[in-house]
């Protein structure tokens, strides 16, 4: 269906008109005597073609990351093998609540 450029231009014009009409696709198709499946096909072609055109080219952006200290303040290894890493001081009540 997409091989005829005149049909493509005509259907793209209908899609643009439909978008500004405020109607549903179905009601627009009824009013303009366009089979719904034909409109839906061309809308998919239109959407696919326009989404490709609107996507910016992917580029890499230089990212500056502040240095962070990943040092561990304390490590608690439980009898079942689970480990708790603390990166800052915590109270004994907090640790007791964690291991409950």
mmCIF file of C-alpha atoms in Angstrom:
data_model
loop_
_atom_site.group_PDB
_atom_site.id
_atom_site.type_symbol
_atom_site.label_atom_id
_atom_site.label_comp_id
_atom_site.label_asym_id
_atom_site.label_seq_id
_atom_site.Cartn_x
_atom_site.Cartn_y
_atom_site.Cartn_z
ATOM 1 C CA UNK A 1 0.000 0.000 0.000
ATOM 2 C CA UNK A 2 2.856 2.375 0.805
ATOM 3 C CA UNK A 3 4.270 2.321 -2.736
ATOM 4 C CA UNK A 4 1.929 5.012 -4.103
ATOM 5 C CA UNK A 5 3.278 8.412 -2.976
ATOM 6 C CA UNK A 6 -0.004 10.183 -3.815
ATOM 7 C CA UNK A 7 -1.970 7.903 -1.501
ATOM 8 C CA UNK A 8 0.664 8.370 1.183
ATOM 9 C CA UNK A 9 0.462 12.166 0.938
ATOM 10 C CA UNK A 10 -3.339 12.051 0.972
ATOM 11 C CA UNK A 11 -3.474 9.788 4.019
ATOM 12 C CA UNK A 12 -0.833 11.804 5.881
ATOM 13 C CA UNK A 13 -2.955 14.904 5.202
ATOM 14 C CA UNK A 14 -5.981 13.068 6.656
ATOM 15 C CA UNK A 15 -3.961 12.104 9.735
ATOM 16 C CA UNK A 16 -2.836 15.698 10.282
ATOM 17 C CA UNK A 17 -6.429 16.891 9.853
ATOM 18 C CA UNK A 18 -7.705 14.195 12.226
ATOM 19 C CA UNK A 19 -5.160 15.175 14.899
ATOM 20 C CA UNK A 20 -6.458 18.741 14.961
ATOM 21 C CA UNK A 21 -10.134 17.736 14.647
ATOM 22 C CA UNK A 22 -10.656 16.496 18.200
ATOM 23 C CA UNK A 23 -12.504 13.447 16.852
ATOM 24 C CA UNK A 24 -11.749 9.830 17.520
ATOM 25 C CA UNK A 25 -10.116 7.916 14.692
ATOM 26 C CA UNK A 26 -13.278 5.922 14.162
ATOM 27 C CA UNK A 27 -15.589 8.954 13.915
ATOM 28 C CA UNK A 28 -13.157 10.745 11.591
ATOM 29 C CA UNK A 29 -13.069 7.684 9.343
ATOM 30 C CA UNK A 30 -16.866 7.501 9.251
ATOM 31 C CA UNK A 31 -17.184 11.217 8.429
ATOM 32 C CA UNK A 32 -14.602 10.981 5.631
ATOM 33 C CA UNK A 33 -15.638 7.521 4.383
ATOM 34 C CA UNK A 34 -12.236 5.993 5.022
ATOM 35 C CA UNK A 35 -12.140 2.325 6.040
ATOM 36 C CA UNK A 36 -10.880 2.257 9.618
ATOM 37 C CA UNK A 37 -8.289 -0.464 8.957
ATOM 38 C CA UNK A 38 -6.820 1.622 6.112
ATOM 39 C CA UNK A 39 -6.605 4.709 8.340
ATOM 40 C CA UNK A 40 -5.056 2.655 11.120
ATOM 41 C CA UNK A 41 -2.424 1.257 8.735
ATOM 42 C CA UNK A 42 -1.450 4.716 7.506
ATOM 43 C CA UNK A 43 -1.451 6.120 11.016
ATOM 44 C CA UNK A 44 1.065 3.445 12.011
ATOM 45 C CA UNK A 45 3.237 4.311 8.977
ATOM 46 C CA UNK A 46 2.942 8.024 9.834
ATOM 47 C CA UNK A 47 3.793 7.471 13.491
ATOM 48 C CA UNK A 48 6.771 5.228 12.688
ATOM 49 C CA UNK A 49 8.133 7.661 10.123
ATOM 50 C CA UNK A 50 7.708 10.711 12.345
ATOM 51 C CA UNK A 51 9.114 9.088 15.475
ATOM 52 C CA UNK A 52 12.320 8.245 13.584
ATOM 53 C CA UNK A 53 12.579 11.815 12.273
ATOM 54 C CA UNK A 54 12.061 13.377 15.692
ATOM 55 C CA UNK A 55 14.611 11.332 17.607
ATOM 56 C CA UNK A 56 17.863 13.201 18.101
ATOM 57 C CA UNK A 57 21.052 11.485 17.101
ATOM 58 C CA UNK A 58 22.503 9.701 20.070
ATOM 59 C CA UNK A 59 25.524 11.410 21.492
ATOM 60 C CA UNK A 60 27.718 10.785 24.453
ATOM 61 C CA UNK A 61 27.964 13.480 27.070
ATOM 62 C CA UNK A 62 31.021 13.851 29.238
ATOM 63 C CA UNK A 63 29.973 13.190 32.800
ATOM 64 C CA UNK A 64 31.928 14.547 35.725
ATOM 65 C CA UNK A 65 31.527 12.429 38.832
ATOM 66 C CA UNK A 66 32.557 13.757 42.194
ATOM 67 C CA UNK A 67 34.898 11.432 43.976
ATOM 68 C CA UNK A 68 33.341 9.548 46.803
ATOM 69 C CA UNK A 69 34.924 7.580 49.536
ATOM 70 C CA UNK A 70 33.633 4.051 49.432
ATOM 71 C CA UNK A 71 35.357 3.173 52.635
ATOM 72 C CA UNK A 72 33.495 0.981 55.042
ATOM 73 C CA UNK A 73 33.240 2.202 58.611
ATOM 74 C CA UNK A 74 32.251 -1.183 60.010
ATOM 75 C CA UNK A 75 31.225 -4.613 58.795
ATOM 76 C CA UNK A 76 29.073 -7.100 60.687
ATOM 77 C CA UNK A 77 29.024 -10.723 59.506
ATOM 78 C CA UNK A 78 26.067 -12.683 60.838
ATOM 79 C CA UNK A 79 26.160 -16.436 61.635
ATOM 80 C CA UNK A 80 24.105 -17.238 58.505
ATOM 81 C CA UNK A 81 26.715 -15.522 56.295
ATOM 82 C CA UNK A 82 24.847 -12.263 55.666
ATOM 83 C CA UNK A 83 26.957 -9.132 55.861
ATOM 84 C CA UNK A 84 25.984 -5.664 57.000
ATOM 85 C CA UNK A 85 28.225 -2.832 55.854
ATOM 86 C CA UNK A 86 28.092 0.505 57.632
ATOM 87 C CA UNK A 87 29.565 3.567 55.983
ATOM 88 C CA UNK A 88 29.106 5.759 59.036
ATOM 89 C CA UNK A 89 28.820 5.233 62.785
ATOM 90 C CA UNK A 90 25.524 3.753 64.031
ATOM 91 C CA UNK A 91 24.211 3.114 67.508
ATOM 92 C CA UNK A 92 24.079 -0.330 69.062
ATOM 93 C CA UNK A 93 20.281 -0.001 69.299
ATOM 94 C CA UNK A 94 20.130 0.491 65.510
ATOM 95 C CA UNK A 95 22.224 -2.643 64.899
ATOM 96 C CA UNK A 96 20.100 -4.614 67.364
ATOM 97 C CA UNK A 97 16.937 -3.480 65.539
ATOM 98 C CA UNK A 98 18.404 -4.576 62.197
ATOM 99 C CA UNK A 99 19.299 -8.087 63.277
ATOM 100 C CA UNK A 100 16.263 -8.275 65.589
#
